[in-house]
């Protein structure tokens, strides 16, 4: 009985963390000011970006934190699977699409991790241009997204791990000032 309580609590924290990632990724500011394409692909890319930031934060922690991150990852792709099924996509189509999404996730997060580890904002911007903007983004918006990612990573680093594991993930608010300032400079 007691183990069921703890498992439900963990499941609730996993779901809450995922829901907060999705809520942040869906903020209109990304699509209205940062120039992210307001498409299913653009929204997927923003979920990947925010999930990556959470996973990156938990990667250096203990085994329980890494297991929690894996559970959020699994929940993410179960949600993608369920969403496609609700759209009427069959089993084989869902399997293929989820496989492509998982490969995309790993490719993107590898690029993001390398750029962050190397403190290479140009490489991070290039990864955003390729993956999020489809080679059609404005430099000002891309630079603002690079700054935003750094702010998110720093904000999550300042959060106690226990809060993240409890599902109390807090993301920084996206800034539009950088976009306006850089646009007026150009």
CSV table of C-alpha atoms in Angstrom, one decimal:
chain,number,residue,atom,x,y,z
A,1,UNK,CA,0.0,0.0,0.0
A,2,UNK,CA,2.7,2.5,1.0
A,3,UNK,CA,4.7,1.7,-2.2
A,4,UNK,CA,1.7,2.5,-4.3
A,5,UNK,CA,1.5,5.9,-2.7
A,6,UNK,CA,5.1,6.7,-3.5
A,7,UNK,CA,4.8,5.5,-7.1
A,8,UNK,CA,1.7,7.6,-7.6
A,9,UNK,CA,3.5,10.6,-6.1
A,10,UNK,CA,6.4,10.1,-8.5
A,11,UNK,CA,4.0,9.7,-11.4
A,12,UNK,CA,2.3,12.9,-10.5
A,13,UNK,CA,5.7,14.7,-10.3
A,14,UNK,CA,6.7,13.3,-13.7
A,15,UNK,CA,3.4,14.4,-15.2
A,16,UNK,CA,3.6,17.9,-13.6
A,17,UNK,CA,7.1,18.4,-14.8
A,18,UNK,CA,6.2,17.4,-18.3
A,19,UNK,CA,3.1,19.7,-18.2
A,20,UNK,CA,5.3,22.6,-17.1
A,21,UNK,CA,7.7,21.9,-19.9
A,22,UNK,CA,4.8,21.9,-22.4
A,23,UNK,CA,3.2,25.0,-20.9
A,24,UNK,CA,6.5,27.0,-21.2
A,25,UNK,CA,7.0,25.7,-24.7
A,26,UNK,CA,3.6,26.9,-25.7
A,27,UNK,CA,4.0,30.5,-24.5
A,28,UNK,CA,2.8,32.8,-27.3
A,29,UNK,CA,5.9,35.0,-27.0
A,30,UNK,CA,8.0,32.3,-28.7
A,31,UNK,CA,5.8,32.4,-31.8
A,32,UNK,CA,5.0,36.1,-31.8
A,33,UNK,CA,8.4,37.6,-30.9
A,34,UNK,CA,11.0,34.9,-31.3
A,35,UNK,CA,9.8,33.9,-34.7
A,36,UNK,CA,9.4,30.2,-33.9
A,37,UNK,CA,7.1,28.7,-36.5
A,38,UNK,CA,3.7,28.2,-34.9
A,39,UNK,CA,3.3,24.7,-36.3
A,40,UNK,CA,3.3,21.3,-34.7
A,41,UNK,CA,7.0,21.0,-35.6
A,42,UNK,CA,7.8,24.4,-34.1
A,43,UNK,CA,6.0,23.4,-30.9
A,44,UNK,CA,7.8,20.1,-30.8
A,45,UNK,CA,11.1,21.9,-31.1
A,46,UNK,CA,10.3,24.2,-28.2
A,47,UNK,CA,9.2,21.2,-26.0
A,48,UNK,CA,12.6,19.6,-26.9
A,49,UNK,CA,14.5,22.7,-26.0
A,50,UNK,CA,12.8,23.0,-22.6
A,51,UNK,CA,13.0,19.2,-21.9
A,52,UNK,CA,16.7,19.3,-22.8
A,53,UNK,CA,17.2,22.1,-20.2
A,54,UNK,CA,15.6,20.1,-17.5
A,55,UNK,CA,17.4,16.9,-18.4
A,56,UNK,CA,20.7,18.7,-18.7
A,57,UNK,CA,20.1,20.1,-15.1
A,58,UNK,CA,19.4,16.6,-13.7
A,59,UNK,CA,22.2,14.8,-15.6
A,60,UNK,CA,24.9,15.5,-13.1
A,61,UNK,CA,22.8,14.5,-10.1
A,62,UNK,CA,22.3,11.2,-8.4
A,63,UNK,CA,20.7,8.0,-9.8
A,64,UNK,CA,17.2,9.0,-8.6
A,65,UNK,CA,17.4,12.3,-10.5
A,66,UNK,CA,18.5,10.5,-13.7
A,67,UNK,CA,15.7,8.0,-13.3
A,68,UNK,CA,13.3,10.9,-12.8
A,69,UNK,CA,14.6,12.5,-16.0
A,70,UNK,CA,14.2,9.2,-17.9
A,71,UNK,CA,10.6,8.9,-16.6
A,72,UNK,CA,9.8,12.5,-17.9
A,73,UNK,CA,11.4,11.5,-21.2
A,74,UNK,CA,9.3,8.4,-21.4
A,75,UNK,CA,6.2,10.4,-20.5
A,76,UNK,CA,7.0,12.9,-23.3
A,77,UNK,CA,7.1,10.2,-26.0
A,78,UNK,CA,4.1,8.4,-24.6
A,79,UNK,CA,2.2,11.7,-24.9
A,80,UNK,CA,3.4,12.1,-28.5
A,81,UNK,CA,2.3,8.5,-29.2
A,82,UNK,CA,-1.1,9.1,-27.7
A,83,UNK,CA,-1.6,12.4,-29.6
A,84,UNK,CA,-0.8,10.8,-32.9
A,85,UNK,CA,-3.2,7.9,-32.2
A,86,UNK,CA,-6.0,10.5,-31.4
A,87,UNK,CA,-5.3,12.0,-34.8
A,88,UNK,CA,-6.1,8.6,-36.3
A,89,UNK,CA,-2.6,7.6,-37.2
A,90,UNK,CA,-2.2,3.8,-37.1
A,91,UNK,CA,0.2,1.6,-35.2
A,92,UNK,CA,2.9,1.4,-37.9
A,93,UNK,CA,2.7,5.1,-38.7
A,94,UNK,CA,2.9,6.0,-35.0
A,95,UNK,CA,6.0,3.7,-34.5
A,96,UNK,CA,7.8,5.3,-37.5
A,97,UNK,CA,7.0,8.9,-36.4
A,98,UNK,CA,7.9,8.3,-32.8
A,99,UNK,CA,11.2,6.7,-33.9
A,100,UNK,CA,12.0,9.8,-36.0
A,101,UNK,CA,11.0,12.1,-33.1
A,102,UNK,CA,13.3,10.2,-30.7
A,103,UNK,CA,16.2,10.4,-33.2
A,104,UNK,CA,15.5,14.1,-33.7
A,105,UNK,CA,15.4,14.6,-29.9
A,106,UNK,CA,18.8,13.0,-29.5
A,107,UNK,CA,20.3,14.8,-32.4
A,108,UNK,CA,19.2,18.2,-31.2
A,109,UNK,CA,20.1,17.7,-27.6
A,110,UNK,CA,23.6,16.5,-28.6
A,111,UNK,CA,24.1,19.7,-30.6
A,112,UNK,CA,22.8,21.8,-27.7
A,113,UNK,CA,24.9,20.0,-25.2
A,114,UNK,CA,28.1,20.3,-27.2
A,115,UNK,CA,27.5,24.0,-27.8
A,116,UNK,CA,26.8,24.7,-24.1
A,117,UNK,CA,29.8,22.6,-23.0
A,118,UNK,CA,32.0,24.5,-25.4
A,119,UNK,CA,30.4,27.9,-24.5
A,120,UNK,CA,29.9,28.3,-28.2
A,121,UNK,CA,26.9,30.6,-28.8
A,122,UNK,CA,27.5,30.6,-32.5
A,123,UNK,CA,27.2,26.8,-32.7
A,124,UNK,CA,24.1,27.0,-30.5
A,125,UNK,CA,22.6,29.6,-32.8
A,126,UNK,CA,23.5,27.4,-35.8
A,127,UNK,CA,21.7,24.4,-34.2
A,128,UNK,CA,18.6,26.6,-33.6
A,129,UNK,CA,18.7,27.9,-37.2
A,130,UNK,CA,18.9,24.3,-38.5
A,131,UNK,CA,16.5,22.6,-36.2
A,132,UNK,CA,14.0,25.2,-35.0
A,133,UNK,CA,13.9,27.8,-37.7
A,134,UNK,CA,14.5,25.5,-40.7
A,135,UNK,CA,17.3,27.9,-42.0
A,136,UNK,CA,14.8,30.7,-42.2
A,137,UNK,CA,15.2,32.6,-38.9
A,138,UNK,CA,16.1,36.1,-38.2
A,139,UNK,CA,19.5,36.6,-36.6
A,140,UNK,CA,18.0,38.8,-33.9
A,141,UNK,CA,15.5,36.2,-32.8
A,142,UNK,CA,18.1,33.4,-32.9
A,143,UNK,CA,20.4,35.5,-30.7
A,144,UNK,CA,17.5,36.1,-28.3
A,145,UNK,CA,16.7,32.4,-28.1
A,146,UNK,CA,20.4,31.7,-27.3
A,147,UNK,CA,20.3,34.2,-24.5
A,148,UNK,CA,17.0,32.7,-23.3
A,149,UNK,CA,18.4,29.2,-23.2
A,150,UNK,CA,21.3,30.4,-21.1
A,151,UNK,CA,18.8,32.1,-18.8
A,152,UNK,CA,16.8,28.8,-18.5
A,153,UNK,CA,19.9,26.7,-17.8
A,154,UNK,CA,21.1,29.2,-15.1
A,155,UNK,CA,17.6,29.4,-13.6
A,156,UNK,CA,17.3,25.6,-13.4
A,157,UNK,CA,20.9,25.4,-11.9
A,158,UNK,CA,19.8,27.7,-9.1
A,159,UNK,CA,16.8,25.5,-8.3
A,160,UNK,CA,17.1,22.8,-5.6
A,161,UNK,CA,17.0,19.3,-7.1
A,162,UNK,CA,14.3,18.4,-4.6
A,163,UNK,CA,11.9,21.0,-6.1
A,164,UNK,CA,12.5,19.7,-9.6
A,165,UNK,CA,11.9,16.1,-8.5
A,166,UNK,CA,8.7,17.3,-6.8
A,167,UNK,CA,7.5,18.7,-10.1
A,168,UNK,CA,8.0,22.3,-9.1
A,169,UNK,CA,10.0,23.2,-12.2
A,170,UNK,CA,10.1,27.0,-12.7
A,171,UNK,CA,11.3,28.5,-16.0
A,172,UNK,CA,12.4,32.0,-16.4
A,173,UNK,CA,10.2,34.4,-18.4
A,174,UNK,CA,11.3,34.9,-22.0
A,175,UNK,CA,12.6,38.4,-22.6
A,176,UNK,CA,11.4,40.4,-25.6
A,177,UNK,CA,13.7,43.4,-24.8
A,178,UNK,CA,16.7,41.7,-26.4
A,179,UNK,CA,14.8,41.3,-29.7
A,180,UNK,CA,13.6,44.9,-29.7
A,181,UNK,CA,17.0,46.3,-28.8
A,182,UNK,CA,18.9,44.2,-31.4
A,183,UNK,CA,16.3,44.9,-34.1
A,184,UNK,CA,16.7,48.7,-33.5
A,185,UNK,CA,20.5,48.3,-33.6
A,186,UNK,CA,20.4,46.6,-37.0
